[in-house]
Amino acid sequence: MNYFISDTHFFHADLLGPNDFAPRLFDSVAAMNNAMISAWNARVDDENDRVYHLGDIAMNPEAMPTEQAVLAVLTQLHGQIVFIKGNHDYQARFKFLRRQDPGWHGQPKFLFHDVGTIIKDDHTQFIMTHYPLLLGITQQTLNLHGHIHNSMVPIAENINVGVDAPERRLVPSIQALPWGSPLSAAEVHELAAAKKAYLQKQGQN
């Protein structure tokens, strides 16, 4: 099964506490990191599942985490992980993770894309990027993205799958998930339908 998430920002102390950008109500980065690891592993089957991570793995402006520290977090996460480069990711980190890849059932655990990638689910294209795209008139296509944290693009086809995404609040069953949970493909379709209805009600779509 495929899952989707973005903007984990492991180790990012500046996000702790109430704020408009990405409110993370934890007392420490250790508690925040552990919550995301637990939420991820509660959903993702390590034997069969793949998680698309749409950018911004880890950061902390005052004390950037080492590559070893980031690797130590990522090796705890279930499943194969496909990374799409975010604005806080960089090639040196990707190269390090590629060299230190622990493997996953005879395959690499980590796969990488610099800009984005596309898969098809239920006759719908998922165009996955870190930054939201302006798709124009389209059918059966969704842009899964991150980057904007606690903000939402007022276009139905743009689905923010980030940890802090406000779209998650549009579907009660998704809002009830533990904070930091990756989203399944079925939940992405639910979010798309809910967002379209929400924007129509607001007169924005």
Short mmCIF file of C-alpha atoms in Angstrom, two decimals:
data_model
loop_
_atom_site.label_atom_id
_atom_site.label_comp_id
_atom_site.label_asym_id
_atom_site.label_seq_id
_atom_site.Cartn_x
_atom_site.Cartn_y
_atom_site.Cartn_z
CA MET A 1 0.00 0.00 0.00
CA ASN A 2 1.12 3.56 -0.69
CA TYR A 3 1.14 6.30 1.93
CA PHE A 4 1.92 10.02 1.66
CA ILE A 5 3.38 12.64 3.99
CA SER A 6 5.45 15.81 3.85
CA ASP A 7 7.29 18.30 6.04
CA THR A 8 8.12 16.09 8.98
CA HIS A 9 10.80 18.61 10.01
CA PHE A 10 12.29 16.20 12.52
CA PHE A 11 14.37 18.06 15.16
CA HIS A 12 12.89 21.49 14.31
CA ALA A 13 12.70 23.15 17.74
CA ASP A 14 11.34 26.46 16.41
CA LEU A 15 8.03 24.78 15.56
CA LEU A 16 7.33 23.70 19.13
CA GLY A 17 4.38 25.39 20.80
CA PRO A 18 1.50 27.45 19.40
CA ASN A 19 2.27 29.36 16.20
CA ASP A 20 0.51 30.16 12.93
CA PHE A 21 3.03 28.45 10.65
CA ALA A 22 3.22 24.89 12.01
CA PRO A 23 1.93 24.53 15.57
CA ARG A 24 3.46 21.49 17.22
CA LEU A 25 2.34 21.25 20.82
CA PHE A 26 5.21 19.29 22.33
CA ASP A 27 7.63 20.10 25.13
CA SER A 28 10.68 18.84 23.24
CA VAL A 29 11.88 17.77 19.81
CA ALA A 30 12.37 14.27 21.22
CA ALA A 31 8.65 14.09 22.06
CA MET A 32 7.74 15.50 18.63
CA ASN A 33 10.04 13.08 16.81
CA ASN A 34 8.75 10.10 18.78
CA ALA A 35 5.13 11.06 18.08
CA MET A 36 5.79 11.08 14.32
CA ILE A 37 7.71 7.81 14.43
CA SER A 38 4.92 6.12 16.41
CA ALA A 39 2.15 7.49 14.17
CA TRP A 40 4.04 6.39 11.05
CA ASN A 41 4.76 2.88 12.32
CA ALA A 42 1.21 2.37 13.56
CA ARG A 43 -0.04 2.65 9.96
CA VAL A 44 2.77 1.45 7.73
CA ASP A 45 3.46 -2.26 7.31
CA ASP A 46 7.20 -2.80 7.14
CA GLU A 47 6.78 -5.85 4.92
CA ASN A 48 4.73 -4.36 2.10
CA ASP A 49 4.18 -0.59 2.25
CA ARG A 50 5.81 2.37 0.55
CA VAL A 51 5.70 5.94 1.88
CA TYR A 52 6.15 8.94 -0.38
CA HIS A 53 7.79 11.72 1.63
CA LEU A 54 7.26 14.98 -0.22
CA GLY A 55 10.12 16.97 1.23
CA ASP A 56 11.70 18.61 4.26
CA ILE A 57 12.83 15.62 6.25
CA ALA A 58 14.63 17.34 9.11
CA MET A 59 16.04 20.69 10.10
CA ASN A 60 16.83 22.98 13.02
CA PRO A 61 18.31 26.38 12.14
CA GLU A 62 20.10 26.83 15.47
CA ALA A 63 21.64 23.35 15.55
CA MET A 64 21.26 21.38 12.35
CA PRO A 65 20.90 17.65 13.02
CA THR A 66 23.79 15.53 11.83
CA GLU A 67 23.32 13.09 8.98
CA GLN A 68 23.80 10.25 11.46
CA ALA A 69 21.01 11.63 13.67
CA VAL A 70 18.66 11.89 10.69
CA LEU A 71 19.56 8.37 9.57
CA ALA A 72 18.88 7.07 13.09
CA VAL A 73 15.32 8.44 12.88
CA LEU A 74 14.67 7.25 9.33
CA THR A 75 15.83 3.69 9.98
CA GLN A 76 13.14 3.43 12.68
CA LEU A 77 10.38 4.14 10.15
CA HIS A 78 8.52 1.22 8.57
CA GLY A 79 8.32 0.60 4.86
CA GLN A 80 10.24 1.74 1.82
CA ILE A 81 10.54 5.53 1.64
CA VAL A 82 10.54 7.59 -1.56
CA PHE A 83 11.94 11.08 -0.91
CA ILE A 84 11.08 14.10 -3.03
CA LYS A 85 13.50 16.94 -2.41
CA GLY A 86 12.16 19.84 -0.37
CA ASN A 87 13.62 23.29 0.10
CA HIS A 88 15.24 22.18 3.38
CA ASP A 89 16.68 18.99 1.89
CA TYR A 90 19.96 18.90 0.01
CA GLN A 91 21.96 16.60 -2.20
CA ALA A 92 24.62 15.90 0.41
CA ARG A 93 21.95 14.41 2.70
CA PHE A 94 20.47 12.34 -0.11
CA LYS A 95 23.94 11.06 -1.03
CA PHE A 96 24.65 10.16 2.58
CA LEU A 97 21.35 8.28 2.93
CA ARG A 98 22.00 6.46 -0.34
CA ARG A 99 25.45 5.36 0.89
CA GLN A 100 24.12 4.29 4.30
CA ASP A 101 20.93 2.66 3.01
CA PRO A 102 20.10 -0.23 5.38
CA GLY A 103 18.17 -2.12 2.71
CA TRP A 104 14.58 -3.31 2.68
CA HIS A 105 13.73 -6.90 1.74
CA GLY A 106 16.46 -7.07 -0.87
CA GLN A 107 15.72 -3.56 -2.19
CA PRO A 108 16.90 -0.09 -1.20
CA LYS A 109 14.96 1.35 1.71
CA PHE A 110 15.44 4.89 0.39
CA LEU A 111 14.61 6.14 -3.11
CA PHE A 112 15.05 9.74 -4.28
CA HIS A 113 13.57 12.28 -6.71
CA ASP A 114 14.91 15.82 -7.08
CA VAL A 115 11.69 17.41 -8.37
CA GLY A 116 8.76 15.03 -8.19
CA THR A 117 7.20 11.81 -9.38
CA ILE A 118 3.85 10.51 -10.62
CA ILE A 119 1.83 7.42 -9.80
CA LYS A 120 -1.69 6.40 -10.74
CA ASP A 121 -4.33 5.39 -8.19
CA ASP A 122 -7.98 4.58 -8.92
CA HIS A 123 -7.78 6.14 -12.41
CA THR A 124 -6.31 9.32 -10.92
CA GLN A 125 -2.81 10.69 -11.44
CA PHE A 126 -1.04 11.72 -8.25
CA ILE A 127 1.56 14.31 -9.27
CA MET A 128 3.79 14.53 -6.21
CA THR A 129 5.98 17.58 -5.60
CA HIS A 130 7.23 19.52 -2.62
CA TYR A 131 5.91 22.86 -3.83
CA PRO A 132 2.24 23.17 -4.85
CA LEU A 133 1.72 23.34 -8.61
CA LEU A 134 -0.73 25.39 -10.66
CA LEU A 135 -2.17 22.66 -12.86
CA GLY A 136 -4.77 24.64 -14.78
CA ILE A 137 -7.79 22.79 -16.19
CA THR A 138 -7.31 19.09 -15.55
CA GLN A 139 -9.25 15.89 -15.00
CA GLN A 140 -8.49 12.93 -12.78
CA THR A 141 -5.29 14.56 -11.59
CA LEU A 142 -4.28 15.66 -8.12
CA ASN A 143 -1.15 17.51 -7.04
CA LEU A 144 0.00 16.10 -3.71
CA HIS A 145 2.41 18.56 -2.12
CA GLY A 146 3.74 20.01 1.09
CA HIS A 147 5.81 23.12 1.83
CA ILE A 148 3.06 25.45 3.08
CA HIS A 149 2.46 23.71 6.44
CA ASN A 150 -0.67 25.14 8.12
CA SER A 151 -1.94 26.76 4.91
CA MET A 152 -4.14 25.55 2.09
CA VAL A 153 -4.09 26.38 -1.62
CA PRO A 154 -7.70 27.34 -2.56
CA ILE A 155 -7.72 24.90 -5.50
CA ALA A 156 -9.44 21.53 -5.15
CA GLU A 157 -6.78 19.60 -7.05
CA ASN A 158 -3.95 20.72 -4.73
CA ILE A 159 -3.82 18.46 -1.69
CA ASN A 160 -1.42 19.36 1.10
CA VAL A 161 -0.35 16.05 2.67
CA GLY A 162 2.01 17.68 5.14
CA VAL A 163 2.05 16.84 8.83
CA ASP A 164 0.51 20.24 9.65
CA ALA A 165 -1.90 20.46 6.67
CA PRO A 166 -5.30 22.08 7.31
CA GLU A 167 -6.86 19.72 4.72
CA ARG A 168 -6.61 17.00 7.35
CA ARG A 169 -9.33 18.79 9.31
CA LEU A 170 -11.84 18.48 6.46
CA VAL A 171 -12.43 14.75 7.05
CA PRO A 172 -13.31 13.76 10.64
CA SER A 173 -11.77 10.28 10.39
CA ILE A 174 -8.50 11.78 9.16
CA GLN A 175 -8.54 14.53 11.78
CA ALA A 176 -8.89 11.77 14.39
CA LEU A 177 -5.67 10.05 13.28
CA PRO A 178 -2.66 10.44 15.57
CA TRP A 179 -0.70 13.57 14.73
CA GLY A 180 1.99 12.85 12.18
CA SER A 181 0.22 9.96 10.47
CA PRO A 182 0.97 9.36 6.79
CA LEU A 183 -2.17 9.33 4.63
CA SER A 184 -3.31 6.39 2.53
CA ALA A 185 -4.31 6.77 -1.11
CA ALA A 186 -7.96 6.21 -0.15
CA GLU A 187 -7.70 9.06 2.36
CA VAL A 188 -6.18 11.33 -0.28
CA HIS A 189 -9.27 10.72 -2.44
CA GLU A 190 -11.49 11.48 0.57
CA LEU A 191 -9.60 14.72 1.17
CA ALA A 192 -9.94 15.71 -2.48
CA ALA A 193 -13.71 15.24 -2.41
CA ALA A 194 -14.03 17.05 0.93
CA LYS A 195 -11.86 19.94 -0.23
CA LYS A 196 -13.85 20.34 -3.44
CA ALA A 197 -17.09 20.48 -1.44
CA TYR A 198 -15.57 22.91 1.07
CA LEU A 199 -14.33 25.29 -1.63
CA GLN A 200 -17.66 25.17 -3.46
CA LYS A 201 -19.42 26.06 -0.22
CA GLN A 202 -17.00 28.96 0.23
CA GLY A 203 -17.58 30.06 -3.37
CA GLN A 204 -13.91 29.52 -4.19
CA ASN A 205 -14.13 26.72 -6.73
#
